[in-house]
Amino acid sequence: MAELNIKGRSFLTLRDFTPEEIEGLLDLAVKLKEKKKRGIFGTTLARKNIALIFEKSSTRTRCAFTVGARDEGGFPEYLGVNDIQLGSKESVEDTARVLGRMFDGIEFRGFKQSTVEALAKYSGVPVWNGLTDDFHPTQILADFMTMREHLGALKGKKFCFLGDGRNNMANSLMVGCGKMGIDLVIIAPRELWPEPALVEECRGYAAEAGSVILFSESTDAVSDADVIYTDVWASMGEEAKAAEREALLRPYQVNAELMKKTGKSSTIFMHCLPAIKGKEVTEEVFESAQSVVFDEAENRMHTIKAVMVATLGDYQPMPEEIVRGGFPDDFDPMGRPGCEGPECGSPEEKAPFITKPCAKGDGPVMELQ
Ligand code: CP
Ligand code: NVA
């Protein structure tokens, strides 16, 4: 497991993290996933109050922060845009200073990247970017974790993003792929290519990591891709542009014909979700065996939990069996294989709360908080 020491830091974009730190977050997410699958709850976030500010709607991100915090003993509090004074009656700076006096960590999803940055600057506690118009960095961690699960090492893989090449996902993928040595091809009409300054910055990361960031208007560029990725054609806040985008992006739909153009049957299909089926992706591809979108969705939780634990959590040793990685594929967290005897109690007693290891020592342990 890569070394990770990022306690006290905010998570605003992947720009602020080294490839080793990103790898370390992914490794931690893998361990936390194993821990959860074994039914083990931790206490790394015990008594931590966590504010979840949402200016835009969310299913995955909101639930990932909520469940991830609770699994490790934290107390998440949802603050919807109409629940607090942020930015309307009270400035972002003042809101940040108030929340920083009460909460130990703050998640923000909304429009401006400058808002999440101001929250970090003025609150004095770790702030996590749950999506802005410009970046969606926690999504990239889930995407990379899912790639590792399905494709192995990240370095050298060919990753094709089709669609709005200048949205928060494309921007964040440029940073993330550049840092991790993944070859990224953004396939989009030229008017939807990203800001040149960001491209130049990300090409610098890629050069250091030994990969490339390329652009194409032709879907032929998907040849040999390991990953085909798409996102909605009009992001939250851009609803008025939906018709214009559809006209521009219709040729870039991910459909069976496009998947065939990769020339590989091992290519995986990814999407941050939510998806508008029939627009950026067909139902056929979305539901195909190549689609890993629900693994990605699940991994939002494990990776977001890793971000909270690494930046805010108090040290708690990972249980030895998780460190050793002895996690069999067919492990059933509630079945406690090898613990059939009376010393392990009745099935009702075994689940859902177990306060100490069973006599045979190889069952799940769930600590009561
Ligand atoms: N992928 C993602 O961020 O999903 P939500 O908008 O549901 O949070
Ligand atoms: N680009 C999309 C991502 C949603 C997770 C949006 O901002 O709406």
Short mmCIF file of C-alpha atoms and ligand atoms in Angstrom, two decimals:
data_model
loop_
_atom_site.label_atom_id
_atom_site.label_comp_id
_atom_site.label_asym_id
_atom_site.label_seq_id
_atom_site.Cartn_x
_atom_site.Cartn_y
_atom_site.Cartn_z
CA MET A 1 0.00 0.00 0.00
CA ALA A 2 1.41 3.38 -1.04
CA GLU A 3 2.30 5.74 1.82
CA LEU A 4 -0.33 8.39 2.45
CA ASN A 5 -0.03 11.40 4.69
CA ILE A 6 -2.60 14.02 3.71
CA LYS A 7 -4.29 14.66 7.06
CA GLY A 8 -5.72 18.16 7.37
CA ARG A 9 -5.69 18.83 3.63
CA SER A 10 -8.64 19.78 1.44
CA PHE A 11 -9.57 17.87 -1.71
CA LEU A 12 -10.46 20.53 -4.29
CA THR A 13 -8.96 19.11 -7.50
CA LEU A 14 -6.50 16.29 -8.25
CA ARG A 15 -3.97 18.98 -9.25
CA ASP A 16 -3.06 19.31 -5.56
CA PHE A 17 -2.08 15.63 -5.19
CA THR A 18 0.94 13.66 -6.36
CA PRO A 19 0.52 10.41 -8.30
CA GLU A 20 1.72 8.58 -5.15
CA GLU A 21 -0.96 10.27 -3.04
CA ILE A 22 -3.65 9.41 -5.59
CA GLU A 23 -2.41 5.80 -5.63
CA GLY A 24 -2.43 5.85 -1.83
CA LEU A 25 -6.07 7.00 -1.76
CA LEU A 26 -7.00 4.20 -4.16
CA ASP A 27 -5.17 1.64 -2.00
CA LEU A 28 -6.96 2.93 1.09
CA ALA A 29 -10.31 2.71 -0.72
CA VAL A 30 -9.59 -0.94 -1.59
CA LYS A 31 -8.87 -1.71 2.07
CA LEU A 32 -11.99 0.14 3.24
CA LYS A 33 -14.06 -1.77 0.68
CA GLU A 34 -12.72 -5.08 1.97
CA LYS A 35 -13.39 -3.96 5.52
CA LYS A 36 -16.99 -3.06 4.72
CA LYS A 37 -17.58 -6.30 2.80
CA ARG A 38 -16.49 -8.17 5.90
CA GLY A 39 -19.04 -6.20 7.91
CA ILE A 40 -16.42 -4.34 9.95
CA PHE A 41 -17.28 -0.81 11.01
CA GLY A 42 -14.44 1.55 11.95
CA THR A 43 -14.11 4.54 14.22
CA THR A 44 -11.65 6.70 12.26
CA LEU A 45 -14.30 9.43 11.89
CA ALA A 46 -15.83 8.95 15.36
CA ARG A 47 -17.43 12.14 16.69
CA LYS A 48 -16.51 14.07 13.53
CA ASN A 49 -19.31 16.35 12.33
CA ILE A 50 -19.40 16.63 8.57
CA ALA A 51 -21.36 19.29 6.62
CA LEU A 52 -22.67 18.30 3.21
CA ILE A 53 -23.55 21.43 1.21
CA PHE A 54 -25.46 20.85 -2.02
CA GLU A 55 -26.36 23.67 -4.45
CA LYS A 56 -26.96 21.06 -7.18
CA SER A 57 -28.78 17.74 -6.86
CA SER A 58 -27.04 14.42 -6.29
CA THR A 59 -27.69 10.75 -5.68
CA ARG A 60 -24.28 9.06 -5.61
CA THR A 61 -22.15 11.82 -4.11
CA ARG A 62 -24.59 12.68 -1.35
CA CYS A 63 -25.15 9.04 -0.43
CA ALA A 64 -21.43 8.22 -0.64
CA PHE A 65 -20.52 10.99 1.81
CA THR A 66 -23.41 10.10 4.12
CA VAL A 67 -22.84 6.33 4.23
CA GLY A 68 -19.05 6.65 4.11
CA ALA A 69 -19.05 8.98 7.12
CA ARG A 70 -21.47 6.83 9.11
CA ASP A 71 -19.54 3.62 8.42
CA GLU A 72 -16.54 5.15 10.16
CA GLY A 73 -18.46 6.68 13.05
CA GLY A 74 -18.95 10.23 11.70
CA PHE A 75 -22.05 12.44 11.81
CA PRO A 76 -22.99 13.82 8.36
CA GLU A 77 -25.43 16.75 8.11
CA TYR A 78 -27.09 17.57 4.77
CA LEU A 79 -27.39 21.29 4.06
CA GLY A 80 -29.42 21.88 0.89
CA VAL A 81 -29.22 25.13 -1.01
CA ASN A 82 -32.49 26.38 0.48
CA ASP A 83 -31.56 25.35 4.02
CA ILE A 84 -28.69 27.76 4.62
CA GLN A 85 -27.81 31.37 3.84
CA LEU A 86 -24.75 30.57 1.71
CA GLY A 87 -24.04 33.16 -0.94
CA SER A 88 -27.43 34.88 -0.72
CA LYS A 89 -27.93 36.41 2.73
CA GLU A 90 -24.42 35.57 3.89
CA SER A 91 -21.13 35.59 2.04
CA VAL A 92 -19.26 32.38 1.32
CA GLU A 93 -16.39 33.63 3.49
CA ASP A 94 -18.65 34.23 6.52
CA THR A 95 -20.49 30.93 6.03
CA ALA A 96 -17.15 29.15 5.86
CA ARG A 97 -15.99 30.72 9.14
CA VAL A 98 -19.25 29.75 10.87
CA LEU A 99 -19.26 26.18 9.60
CA GLY A 100 -15.56 25.81 10.41
CA ARG A 101 -16.36 26.59 14.08
CA MET A 102 -18.92 23.78 14.22
CA PHE A 103 -17.95 21.11 11.71
CA ASP A 104 -14.78 19.07 11.33
CA GLY A 105 -15.06 18.70 7.55
CA ILE A 106 -17.17 20.21 4.76
CA GLU A 107 -18.28 18.77 1.42
CA PHE A 108 -19.46 21.22 -1.25
CA ARG A 109 -21.29 20.56 -4.51
CA GLY A 110 -22.28 23.55 -6.56
CA PHE A 111 -21.59 25.89 -9.41
CA LYS A 112 -18.39 27.84 -8.89
CA GLN A 113 -14.98 26.31 -8.23
CA SER A 114 -14.16 29.60 -6.46
CA THR A 115 -16.84 28.78 -3.84
CA VAL A 116 -15.27 25.47 -2.81
CA GLU A 117 -11.88 27.17 -2.76
CA ALA A 118 -13.17 30.00 -0.55
CA LEU A 119 -14.77 27.47 1.82
CA ALA A 120 -11.39 25.76 2.15
CA LYS A 121 -9.55 29.04 2.64
CA TYR A 122 -11.85 30.47 5.30
CA SER A 123 -13.24 27.47 7.20
CA GLY A 124 -9.95 26.11 8.52
CA VAL A 125 -11.15 22.50 8.14
CA PRO A 126 -10.74 20.01 5.28
CA VAL A 127 -13.13 20.81 2.41
CA TRP A 128 -13.99 18.25 -0.28
CA ASN A 129 -15.18 19.10 -3.79
CA GLY A 130 -18.31 17.07 -4.53
CA LEU A 131 -18.56 18.64 -8.05
CA THR A 132 -18.38 22.15 -9.44
CA ASP A 133 -18.85 23.48 -12.97
CA ASP A 134 -15.12 22.96 -13.50
CA PHE A 135 -14.09 19.78 -11.68
CA HIS A 136 -15.43 16.53 -10.22
CA PRO A 137 -12.34 15.01 -8.58
CA THR A 138 -13.94 12.40 -6.30
CA GLN A 139 -15.55 10.81 -9.38
CA ILE A 140 -12.10 10.25 -10.89
CA LEU A 141 -10.97 8.25 -7.85
CA ALA A 142 -13.99 5.94 -8.26
CA ASP A 143 -13.29 5.62 -11.98
CA PHE A 144 -9.66 4.71 -11.40
CA MET A 145 -10.54 2.23 -8.65
CA THR A 146 -12.99 0.57 -11.06
CA MET A 147 -10.38 0.49 -13.83
CA ARG A 148 -7.91 -1.19 -11.47
CA GLU A 149 -10.54 -3.81 -10.62
CA HIS A 150 -11.32 -4.58 -14.25
CA LEU A 151 -8.08 -3.83 -16.11
CA GLY A 152 -5.27 -4.01 -13.54
CA ALA A 153 -2.61 -1.28 -13.48
CA LEU A 154 -3.63 2.18 -14.72
CA LYS A 155 -0.40 3.21 -16.41
CA GLY A 156 -0.36 2.83 -20.19
CA LYS A 157 -4.09 2.19 -20.59
CA LYS A 158 -5.91 3.98 -23.44
CA PHE A 159 -8.88 5.97 -22.17
CA CYS A 160 -11.32 7.63 -24.61
CA PHE A 161 -13.80 10.26 -23.42
CA LEU A 162 -16.59 11.11 -25.87
CA GLY A 163 -18.96 14.03 -25.49
CA ASP A 164 -18.68 17.47 -23.94
CA GLY A 165 -14.89 17.71 -23.85
CA ARG A 166 -14.87 20.88 -21.76
CA ASN A 167 -17.11 19.86 -18.87
CA ASN A 168 -16.16 19.04 -15.28
CA MET A 169 -15.62 15.34 -16.09
CA ALA A 170 -13.39 15.96 -19.10
CA ASN A 171 -11.36 18.53 -17.14
CA SER A 172 -10.93 16.20 -14.17
CA LEU A 173 -10.07 13.24 -16.38
CA MET A 174 -7.34 15.31 -18.04
CA VAL A 175 -5.78 16.05 -14.66
CA GLY A 176 -6.22 12.49 -13.35
CA CYS A 177 -5.10 10.64 -16.48
CA GLY A 178 -2.15 12.98 -16.85
CA LYS A 179 -1.05 12.37 -13.26
CA MET A 180 -1.48 8.59 -13.45
CA GLY A 181 0.14 7.98 -16.86
CA ILE A 182 -3.06 7.00 -18.66
CA ASP A 183 -3.27 7.89 -22.38
CA LEU A 184 -6.36 10.08 -22.72
CA VAL A 185 -8.11 10.87 -25.99
CA ILE A 186 -10.92 13.42 -25.86
CA ILE A 187 -13.19 12.83 -28.83
CA ALA A 188 -15.50 15.79 -29.39
CA PRO A 189 -16.27 18.55 -31.86
CA ARG A 190 -13.57 21.21 -31.73
CA GLU A 191 -15.88 23.81 -30.18
CA LEU A 192 -16.21 21.54 -27.13
CA TRP A 193 -12.51 21.03 -26.52
CA PRO A 194 -11.19 22.21 -23.14
CA GLU A 195 -9.36 25.41 -22.21
CA PRO A 196 -5.85 25.49 -23.77
CA ALA A 197 -4.25 26.54 -20.46
CA LEU A 198 -5.63 23.46 -18.67
CA VAL A 199 -4.61 21.23 -21.59
CA GLU A 200 -1.06 22.55 -21.38
CA GLU A 201 -0.96 22.01 -17.61
CA CYS A 202 -2.25 18.45 -17.92
CA ARG A 203 0.12 17.65 -20.77
CA GLY A 204 2.88 18.60 -18.33
CA TYR A 205 1.61 15.98 -15.83
CA ALA A 206 1.31 13.42 -18.64
CA ALA A 207 4.83 14.09 -19.89
CA GLU A 208 6.15 13.44 -16.38
CA ALA A 209 4.13 10.24 -16.07
CA GLY A 210 4.99 9.06 -19.61
CA SER A 211 1.54 9.35 -21.21
CA VAL A 212 -0.23 11.59 -23.73
CA ILE A 213 -3.37 13.72 -23.90
CA LEU A 214 -4.80 13.88 -27.41
CA PHE A 215 -7.87 15.34 -29.13
CA SER A 216 -9.83 14.17 -32.10
CA GLU A 217 -13.06 15.04 -33.86
CA SER A 218 -13.22 11.53 -35.33
CA THR A 219 -14.72 8.54 -33.52
CA ASP A 220 -12.13 6.38 -35.34
CA ALA A 221 -9.79 7.50 -32.53
CA VAL A 222 -11.41 4.89 -30.23
CA SER A 223 -9.36 2.18 -31.94
CA ASP A 224 -7.64 -0.04 -29.34
CA ALA A 225 -9.28 1.78 -26.39
CA ASP A 226 -9.30 0.05 -22.99
CA VAL A 227 -12.00 2.40 -21.69
CA ILE A 228 -14.84 4.19 -23.44
CA TYR A 229 -16.28 6.92 -21.20
CA THR A 230 -19.10 9.35 -21.71
CA ASP A 231 -21.16 11.82 -19.70
CA VAL A 232 -24.36 13.79 -20.20
CA TRP A 233 -24.24 16.22 -23.12
CA ALA A 234 -25.54 19.13 -21.02
CA SER A 235 -24.33 19.31 -17.44
CA MET A 236 -26.29 20.59 -14.45
CA GLY A 237 -26.77 24.33 -14.94
CA GLU A 238 -26.59 24.05 -18.75
CA GLU A 239 -30.09 22.72 -19.33
CA ALA A 240 -30.87 25.57 -21.77
CA LYS A 241 -28.12 24.27 -24.05
CA ALA A 242 -29.54 20.74 -24.33
CA ALA A 243 -30.86 21.04 -27.92
CA GLU A 244 -27.73 22.74 -29.22
CA ARG A 245 -25.53 20.09 -27.58
CA GLU A 246 -27.59 17.25 -28.92
CA ALA A 247 -27.15 18.57 -32.46
CA LEU A 248 -23.38 18.80 -31.94
CA LEU A 249 -22.87 15.54 -30.08
CA ARG A 250 -25.25 13.09 -31.73
CA PRO A 251 -22.36 11.64 -33.87
CA TYR A 252 -20.46 10.94 -30.63
CA GLN A 253 -23.09 8.68 -29.06
CA VAL A 254 -21.66 5.52 -27.49
CA ASN A 255 -23.48 2.70 -29.25
CA ALA A 256 -22.70 -0.86 -30.30
CA GLU A 257 -21.11 0.29 -33.55
CA LEU A 258 -18.76 2.62 -31.69
CA MET A 259 -17.83 -0.10 -29.16
CA LYS A 260 -16.95 -2.36 -32.13
CA LYS A 261 -14.63 0.31 -33.51
CA THR A 262 -12.28 -0.26 -30.55
CA GLY A 263 -11.40 -3.58 -32.15
CA LYS A 264 -11.34 -5.20 -28.69
CA SER A 265 -13.94 -7.18 -26.80
CA SER A 266 -12.21 -6.39 -23.48
CA THR A 267 -12.94 -2.64 -23.66
CA ILE A 268 -15.03 -1.48 -20.71
CA PHE A 269 -17.77 1.13 -20.85
CA MET A 270 -17.83 3.74 -18.08
CA HIS A 271 -20.12 6.65 -17.19
CA CYS A 272 -20.17 8.79 -14.06
CA LEU A 273 -24.01 8.62 -14.07
CA PRO A 274 -26.72 9.69 -14.12
CA ALA A 275 -27.04 8.67 -17.81
CA ILE A 276 -29.63 9.76 -20.32
CA LYS A 277 -30.09 6.54 -22.25
CA GLY A 278 -30.76 7.05 -25.95
CA LYS A 279 -28.66 10.24 -25.92
CA GLU A 280 -24.97 9.91 -24.97
CA VAL A 281 -25.22 6.10 -24.64
CA THR A 282 -27.64 3.51 -25.94
CA GLU A 283 -29.54 1.22 -23.60
CA GLU A 284 -27.77 -1.70 -25.35
CA VAL A 285 -24.27 -0.56 -24.38
CA PHE A 286 -25.36 0.61 -20.93
CA GLU A 287 -26.78 -2.84 -20.16
CA SER A 288 -24.01 -4.81 -21.93
CA ALA A 289 -21.44 -7.06 -20.25
CA GLN A 290 -18.79 -4.44 -21.05
CA SER A 291 -20.56 -1.85 -18.90
CA VAL A 292 -19.09 -1.37 -15.40
CA VAL A 293 -21.19 1.66 -14.44
CA PHE A 294 -22.63 0.22 -11.24
CA ASP A 295 -19.19 -0.87 -9.99
CA GLU A 296 -18.18 2.76 -10.54
CA ALA A 297 -21.25 3.95 -8.63
CA GLU A 298 -20.47 1.66 -5.69
CA ASN A 299 -16.84 2.73 -5.70
CA ARG A 300 -17.90 6.36 -5.23
CA MET A 301 -18.63 5.39 -1.65
CA HIS A 302 -15.37 3.55 -0.95
CA THR A 303 -13.22 6.28 -2.52
CA ILE A 304 -15.08 9.18 -0.90
CA LYS A 305 -14.76 7.38 2.42
CA ALA A 306 -11.02 7.08 1.75
CA VAL A 307 -10.78 10.84 1.12
CA MET A 308 -12.57 11.62 4.40
CA VAL A 309 -10.57 9.07 6.40
CA ALA A 310 -7.23 10.21 4.97
CA THR A 311 -7.82 13.95 5.40
CA LEU A 312 -9.85 13.96 8.62
CA GLY A 313 -9.72 10.55 10.25
CA ASP A 314 -7.95 9.57 13.44
CA TYR A 315 -5.55 6.72 13.13
CA GLN A 316 -6.99 3.28 13.74
CA PRO A 317 -5.05 0.23 12.59
CA MET A 318 -6.69 -1.64 9.74
CA PRO A 319 -7.70 -5.13 10.97
CA GLU A 320 -4.88 -7.60 10.31
CA GLU A 321 -6.87 -9.79 7.93
CA ILE A 322 -7.62 -6.75 5.74
CA VAL A 323 -3.97 -5.65 5.75
CA ARG A 324 -2.96 -9.13 4.65
CA GLY A 325 -5.59 -8.94 1.92
CA GLY A 326 -6.92 -12.41 2.67
CA PHE A 327 -10.33 -11.61 1.24
CA PRO A 328 -11.73 -14.54 -0.74
CA ASP A 329 -13.94 -13.74 -3.75
CA ASP A 330 -16.83 -15.81 -2.40
CA PHE A 331 -16.63 -14.31 1.10
CA ASP A 332 -20.07 -13.78 2.62
CA PRO A 333 -19.86 -11.15 5.36
CA MET A 334 -22.94 -12.45 7.12
CA GLY A 335 -22.28 -16.15 6.53
CA ARG A 336 -19.11 -16.32 8.62
CA PRO A 337 -17.60 -19.27 6.76
CA GLY A 338 -15.77 -21.58 9.12
CA CYS A 339 -17.85 -20.50 12.09
CA GLU A 340 -20.66 -23.03 12.16
CA GLY A 341 -20.09 -24.21 15.73
CA PRO A 342 -22.10 -23.19 18.81
CA GLU A 343 -19.14 -21.10 20.06
CA CYS A 344 -20.01 -18.61 17.32
CA GLY A 345 -23.66 -18.30 18.33
CA SER A 346 -26.88 -18.68 16.39
CA PRO A 347 -27.25 -17.04 12.95
CA GLU A 348 -29.41 -14.36 14.62
CA GLU A 349 -26.68 -13.65 17.15
CA LYS A 350 -23.99 -13.56 14.48
CA ALA A 351 -25.62 -10.81 12.47
CA PRO A 352 -25.60 -7.92 12.28
CA PHE A 353 -23.50 -7.02 15.34
CA ILE A 354 -20.60 -9.08 16.60
CA THR A 355 -18.40 -7.62 19.29
CA LYS A 356 -15.40 -9.92 19.19
CA PRO A 357 -13.82 -12.39 16.79
CA CYS A 358 -15.37 -15.82 16.84
CA ALA A 359 -13.39 -18.64 18.40
CA LYS A 360 -12.07 -19.82 15.04
CA GLY A 361 -10.76 -16.33 14.39
CA ASP A 362 -11.61 -16.07 10.73
CA GLY A 363 -15.09 -14.54 10.82
CA PRO A 364 -15.96 -10.91 10.43
CA VAL A 365 -15.63 -8.60 13.39
CA MET A 366 -17.95 -5.65 13.71
CA GLU A 367 -17.07 -3.19 16.41
CA LEU A 368 -19.98 -1.64 18.28
CA GLN A 369 -19.56 2.13 18.29
N1 CP B 1 -21.69 10.76 -10.51
C1 CP B 1 -22.28 11.61 -9.65
O1 CP B 1 -21.67 12.56 -9.17
O2 CP B 1 -23.56 11.31 -9.35
P1 CP B 1 -24.56 12.24 -8.53
O3 CP B 1 -24.79 13.48 -9.36
O4 CP B 1 -25.79 11.41 -8.36
O5 CP B 1 -23.91 12.58 -7.23
N1 NVA B 2 -21.09 16.66 -16.06
C1 NVA B 2 -22.15 16.22 -15.20
C2 NVA B 2 -21.62 15.28 -14.18
C3 NVA B 2 -22.66 14.69 -13.26
C4 NVA B 2 -22.07 13.74 -12.25
C5 NVA B 2 -22.81 17.40 -14.55
O1 NVA B 2 -22.09 18.30 -14.08
O2 NVA B 2 -24.04 17.47 -14.53
#
